[in-house]
Amino acid sequence: MEKRAELYAGKAKSVYYTDDADKLILHFRDDTSAFDGEKMEQLARKGMINNRFNAFIMQKLEEAGIPTHFETLLSDTEVVVKNMQMMPVECVVRNLAAGSICRRLGLEEGVELDPPVFEFFLKDDALHDPMINESHIETFGWAKAEHVAKMKQLTFQVNDVLKQLFLDAGLLLVDYKLEFGLFHGEVVLGDEFSPDGCRLWDAQTRKKLDKDRFRQGLGGVIEAYEEVAQRLGVALPE
Ligand code: UDP
């Protein structure tokens, strides 16, 4: 696999072409951002942890029959993924209230959401990722109706798999954000699954072990990510 020119640099990952038109390389950087890129810091080891964490989760999801971008781990901070046409829509599922839903609906953090809440957001930093619905997606052509239905179904299926996986490790999966793409016409999970894009609390103490530690300036961000990885059994180099 030969790494070619950079296709795109996001806030935490860079994407490279390869000599195979069907494959890209994702490079997980140590850059950590919040509030649509307004708060930015480099956190040593974060790229490596998120790369390993993402590979672990994507493989668990594949085993459960959910199609993902994952192909092979290339290095500590790089993974080979399918070259997909990404849809500019973020799919969020919430099992417990936290973050923007508390601000929007005046909910107390930690309230159980049963059945879990599903939300769509538009992936657009300049507009601060506004909440959208299926009507917006259809009217503005961000994704086809059949693909929207599939994204929603897969996002809930991910919840069934990961809620239990994290609970077995003593963690509550509070909420998470997924992004999907099309690979040869099929809806496939892309982007990443890591503590940067989900909320994880200790099941006993409800201690935050995700990017909220960075957003809220709680400290111990990398220590928390490492604890989560260790509890799940993700192998991390020293
Ligand atoms: N999220 C994300 N990227 C975004 C916005 C949200 O990964 O651009 C994740 C976030 O980490 C959380 C979930 O999606 O796990 C729901 O986020 P929320 O709407 O509560 O927004 P926030 O409070 O993070 O602004």
Short mmCIF file of C-alpha atoms and ligand atoms in Angstrom, two decimals:
data_model
loop_
_atom_site.label_atom_id
_atom_site.label_comp_id
_atom_site.label_asym_id
_atom_site.label_seq_id
_atom_site.Cartn_x
_atom_site.Cartn_y
_atom_site.Cartn_z
CA MET A 1 0.00 0.00 0.00
CA GLU A 2 1.61 3.23 -1.15
CA LYS A 3 0.64 6.52 0.52
CA ARG A 4 0.05 9.29 -2.03
CA ALA A 5 -0.99 12.97 -1.82
CA GLU A 6 -3.10 14.38 0.99
CA LEU A 7 -6.77 14.54 0.01
CA TYR A 8 -8.04 16.47 3.02
CA ALA A 9 -7.01 17.59 6.50
CA GLY A 10 -9.78 17.63 9.09
CA LYS A 11 -9.60 18.92 12.66
CA ALA A 12 -8.18 15.67 14.10
CA LYS A 13 -7.48 13.43 11.11
CA SER A 14 -5.78 13.76 7.74
CA VAL A 15 -6.84 11.70 4.74
CA TYR A 16 -4.44 10.46 2.04
CA TYR A 17 -4.93 8.86 -1.34
CA THR A 18 -3.22 5.52 -1.97
CA ASP A 19 -2.21 3.63 -5.11
CA ASP A 20 -5.58 1.82 -4.83
CA ALA A 21 -8.53 4.02 -5.92
CA ASP A 22 -10.81 2.10 -3.52
CA LYS A 23 -8.65 2.78 -0.46
CA LEU A 24 -7.54 5.78 1.58
CA ILE A 25 -5.24 6.17 4.57
CA LEU A 26 -6.53 7.99 7.66
CA HIS A 27 -3.90 9.56 9.88
CA PHE A 28 -5.08 10.21 13.44
CA ARG A 29 -3.29 13.31 14.74
CA ASP A 30 -2.83 14.49 18.33
CA ASP A 31 -4.84 17.64 17.55
CA THR A 32 -7.91 17.97 19.73
CA SER A 33 -10.63 20.48 18.99
CA ALA A 34 -13.89 21.59 20.53
CA PHE A 35 -16.57 24.20 19.86
CA ASP A 36 -16.25 23.88 16.06
CA GLY A 37 -12.48 24.31 16.18
CA GLU A 38 -12.44 27.36 18.50
CA LYS A 39 -10.56 25.44 21.23
CA MET A 40 -7.54 23.54 19.90
CA GLU A 41 -4.73 21.65 21.66
CA GLN A 42 -2.24 18.91 20.97
CA LEU A 43 -2.56 15.98 23.36
CA ALA A 44 0.37 13.54 23.17
CA ARG A 45 -0.63 9.94 22.34
CA LYS A 46 -4.21 10.85 21.42
CA GLY A 47 -3.78 10.01 17.72
CA MET A 48 -2.39 6.59 18.54
CA ILE A 49 -5.07 5.85 21.15
CA ASN A 50 -7.95 6.91 18.88
CA ASN A 51 -6.53 4.95 15.94
CA ARG A 52 -6.28 1.75 18.01
CA PHE A 53 -9.63 2.41 19.70
CA ASN A 54 -11.39 3.02 16.38
CA ALA A 55 -9.92 -0.15 14.85
CA PHE A 56 -11.06 -2.18 17.86
CA ILE A 57 -14.63 -0.83 17.75
CA MET A 58 -14.96 -1.06 13.96
CA GLN A 59 -13.90 -4.72 14.09
CA LYS A 60 -16.47 -5.44 16.82
CA LEU A 61 -19.14 -3.79 14.65
CA GLU A 62 -18.04 -5.79 11.57
CA GLU A 63 -18.35 -8.98 13.63
CA ALA A 64 -21.93 -7.91 14.43
CA GLY A 65 -22.68 -7.52 10.70
CA ILE A 66 -22.39 -3.72 10.44
CA PRO A 67 -20.43 -2.63 7.33
CA THR A 68 -17.55 -0.27 8.23
CA HIS A 69 -14.70 1.59 6.53
CA PHE A 70 -12.05 -0.49 8.33
CA GLU A 71 -9.55 -2.44 6.22
CA THR A 72 -6.21 -2.80 8.09
CA LEU A 73 -4.14 -1.01 10.69
CA LEU A 74 -1.10 0.49 8.96
CA SER A 75 0.84 2.01 11.87
CA ASP A 76 0.27 3.37 15.37
CA THR A 77 -1.52 6.40 13.97
CA GLU A 78 -2.65 5.25 10.50
CA VAL A 79 -5.39 2.95 9.20
CA VAL A 80 -6.33 1.84 5.68
CA VAL A 81 -10.02 2.48 5.01
CA LYS A 82 -12.47 2.23 2.12
CA ASN A 83 -12.61 5.28 -0.13
CA MET A 84 -16.21 6.29 0.40
CA GLN A 85 -18.35 9.15 -0.75
CA MET A 86 -19.23 10.65 2.64
CA MET A 87 -22.70 12.05 3.32
CA PRO A 88 -22.62 15.45 5.14
CA VAL A 89 -24.95 14.25 7.86
CA GLU A 90 -24.12 13.33 11.47
CA CYS A 91 -26.24 10.66 13.17
CA VAL A 92 -26.49 10.94 16.97
CA VAL A 93 -28.08 8.48 19.39
CA ARG A 94 -28.54 9.42 23.05
CA ASN A 95 -29.16 6.95 25.87
CA LEU A 96 -28.72 9.56 28.62
CA ALA A 97 -29.13 13.33 28.39
CA ALA A 98 -25.90 15.33 28.06
CA GLY A 99 -24.49 18.17 25.99
CA SER A 100 -26.64 20.00 23.48
CA ILE A 101 -29.92 18.22 24.25
CA CYS A 102 -29.72 19.53 27.84
CA ARG A 103 -29.21 23.07 26.55
CA ARG A 104 -31.94 22.77 23.91
CA LEU A 105 -34.64 21.07 25.98
CA GLY A 106 -33.70 22.18 29.48
CA LEU A 107 -32.96 18.62 30.63
CA GLU A 108 -30.86 17.70 33.63
CA GLU A 109 -27.65 15.91 32.68
CA GLY A 110 -27.91 12.16 33.17
CA VAL A 111 -31.66 11.75 32.69
CA GLU A 112 -32.37 8.39 31.03
CA LEU A 113 -33.79 8.61 27.50
CA ASP A 114 -35.99 5.58 26.85
CA PRO A 115 -36.35 4.82 24.03
CA PRO A 116 -33.04 6.42 23.02
CA VAL A 117 -33.27 9.71 21.12
CA PHE A 118 -32.08 9.89 17.50
CA GLU A 119 -30.96 13.21 15.96
CA PHE A 120 -29.49 14.35 12.64
CA PHE A 121 -27.04 17.25 12.37
CA LEU A 122 -25.59 18.89 9.27
CA LYS A 123 -21.80 18.55 9.10
CA ASP A 124 -20.93 22.21 8.64
CA ASP A 125 -18.63 23.99 11.11
CA ALA A 126 -19.36 27.43 9.63
CA LEU A 127 -23.03 26.91 10.51
CA HIS A 128 -22.11 25.22 13.85
CA ASP A 129 -23.50 21.82 12.76
CA PRO A 130 -27.21 22.75 12.99
CA MET A 131 -29.79 20.12 13.86
CA ILE A 132 -31.73 19.00 10.77
CA ASN A 133 -34.47 16.47 10.00
CA GLU A 134 -35.24 14.03 7.20
CA SER A 135 -37.24 16.65 5.32
CA HIS A 136 -34.18 18.95 5.16
CA ILE A 137 -31.99 16.06 4.02
CA GLU A 138 -34.40 15.24 1.19
CA THR A 139 -35.06 18.83 0.08
CA PHE A 140 -31.39 19.82 0.03
CA GLY A 141 -30.24 16.49 -1.43
CA TRP A 142 -27.72 15.69 1.34
CA ALA A 143 -28.65 11.99 1.10
CA LYS A 144 -31.28 9.81 -0.61
CA ALA A 145 -34.29 8.65 1.42
CA GLU A 146 -33.23 4.99 1.22
CA HIS A 147 -29.75 5.88 2.51
CA VAL A 148 -31.22 7.98 5.33
CA ALA A 149 -33.32 5.02 6.44
CA LYS A 150 -30.27 2.75 6.33
CA MET A 151 -28.08 5.21 8.32
CA LYS A 152 -30.75 5.41 11.00
CA GLN A 153 -31.14 1.63 11.18
CA LEU A 154 -27.37 1.07 11.37
CA THR A 155 -26.94 3.79 14.01
CA PHE A 156 -29.46 2.04 16.28
CA GLN A 157 -27.84 -1.33 15.55
CA VAL A 158 -24.51 0.16 16.68
CA ASN A 159 -26.23 1.16 19.94
CA ASP A 160 -27.32 -2.44 20.61
CA VAL A 161 -23.77 -3.71 20.11
CA LEU A 162 -21.80 -0.95 21.85
CA LYS A 163 -24.08 -0.24 24.83
CA GLN A 164 -23.50 -3.81 26.01
CA LEU A 165 -19.80 -3.85 25.06
CA PHE A 166 -19.16 -0.74 27.17
CA LEU A 167 -21.41 -1.89 30.01
CA ASP A 168 -19.38 -5.11 30.25
CA ALA A 169 -16.37 -2.82 30.78
CA GLY A 170 -18.18 -0.84 33.51
CA LEU A 171 -18.97 2.09 31.21
CA LEU A 172 -22.19 3.86 30.23
CA LEU A 173 -22.50 4.81 26.56
CA VAL A 174 -24.24 8.17 27.05
CA ASP A 175 -24.35 9.27 23.39
CA TYR A 176 -22.33 9.10 20.18
CA LYS A 177 -22.06 10.55 16.71
CA LEU A 178 -21.64 8.50 13.54
CA GLU A 179 -20.94 9.47 9.94
CA PHE A 180 -21.68 7.28 6.93
CA GLY A 181 -20.56 7.11 3.33
CA LEU A 182 -21.38 5.21 0.17
CA PHE A 183 -18.98 2.54 -1.05
CA HIS A 184 -20.01 1.09 -4.43
CA GLY A 185 -23.59 2.11 -3.60
CA GLU A 186 -23.68 0.57 -0.12
CA VAL A 187 -24.14 2.61 3.10
CA VAL A 188 -21.01 2.04 5.19
CA LEU A 189 -19.95 3.45 8.59
CA GLY A 190 -16.97 5.80 8.25
CA ASP A 191 -15.18 8.62 10.10
CA GLU A 192 -14.24 7.19 13.50
CA PHE A 193 -15.58 5.84 16.77
CA SER A 194 -13.46 7.09 19.66
CA PRO A 195 -13.85 9.03 22.93
CA ASP A 196 -13.61 12.18 20.74
CA GLY A 197 -17.08 11.52 19.30
CA CYS A 198 -19.01 9.82 22.08
CA ARG A 199 -19.69 10.25 25.78
CA LEU A 200 -18.63 7.51 28.19
CA TRP A 201 -19.17 7.60 31.95
CA ASP A 202 -18.00 5.23 34.62
CA ALA A 203 -21.09 3.12 35.39
CA GLN A 204 -20.67 3.44 39.17
CA THR A 205 -19.41 6.99 39.72
CA ARG A 206 -20.56 8.57 36.42
CA LYS A 207 -17.06 10.09 36.06
CA LYS A 208 -16.64 11.49 32.54
CA LEU A 209 -14.10 9.55 30.48
CA ASP A 210 -14.47 11.24 27.07
CA LYS A 211 -13.88 14.52 25.24
CA ASP A 212 -16.07 16.40 27.72
CA ARG A 213 -12.93 16.38 29.93
CA PHE A 214 -11.31 18.55 27.24
CA ARG A 215 -14.40 20.64 26.44
CA GLN A 216 -15.02 21.40 30.11
CA GLY A 217 -11.33 21.78 31.10
CA LEU A 218 -11.54 18.91 33.60
CA GLY A 219 -7.97 17.69 32.90
CA GLY A 220 -6.80 14.09 32.66
CA VAL A 221 -8.08 13.76 29.08
CA ILE A 222 -5.53 11.24 27.82
CA GLU A 223 -5.55 9.35 31.13
CA ALA A 224 -9.32 8.91 30.69
CA TYR A 225 -8.99 7.73 27.07
CA GLU A 226 -6.31 5.25 28.16
CA GLU A 227 -8.49 3.98 30.99
CA VAL A 228 -11.39 3.37 28.61
CA ALA A 229 -9.10 1.55 26.15
CA GLN A 230 -7.61 -0.56 28.92
CA ARG A 231 -11.02 -1.51 30.33
CA LEU A 232 -12.19 -2.62 26.88
CA GLY A 233 -9.01 -4.60 26.24
CA VAL A 234 -7.65 -2.41 23.42
CA ALA A 235 -3.91 -3.13 23.11
CA LEU A 236 -1.88 0.09 23.44
CA PRO A 237 1.92 0.32 23.11
CA GLU A 238 3.87 1.86 26.03
N1 UDP B 1 -20.31 15.10 18.52
C1 UDP B 1 -19.21 14.96 17.69
N2 UDP B 1 -18.93 15.95 16.80
C2 UDP B 1 -19.68 17.08 16.69
C3 UDP B 1 -20.79 17.22 17.55
C4 UDP B 1 -21.08 16.22 18.45
O1 UDP B 1 -18.52 13.95 17.72
O2 UDP B 1 -19.38 17.93 15.84
C5 UDP B 1 -20.63 14.02 19.48
C6 UDP B 1 -20.37 14.43 20.92
O3 UDP B 1 -19.07 14.04 21.32
C7 UDP B 1 -21.43 13.65 21.65
C8 UDP B 1 -22.59 13.54 20.66
O4 UDP B 1 -22.01 13.76 19.37
O5 UDP B 1 -20.98 12.35 21.96
C9 UDP B 1 -23.69 14.52 20.90
O6 UDP B 1 -23.14 15.83 20.94
P1 UDP B 1 -24.03 17.08 21.37
O7 UDP B 1 -25.11 17.30 20.35
O8 UDP B 1 -24.46 16.92 22.77
O9 UDP B 1 -23.07 18.33 21.19
P2 UDP B 1 -22.00 19.02 22.15
O10 UDP B 1 -22.59 19.15 23.52
O11 UDP B 1 -20.81 18.12 22.10
O12 UDP B 1 -21.77 20.33 21.49
#
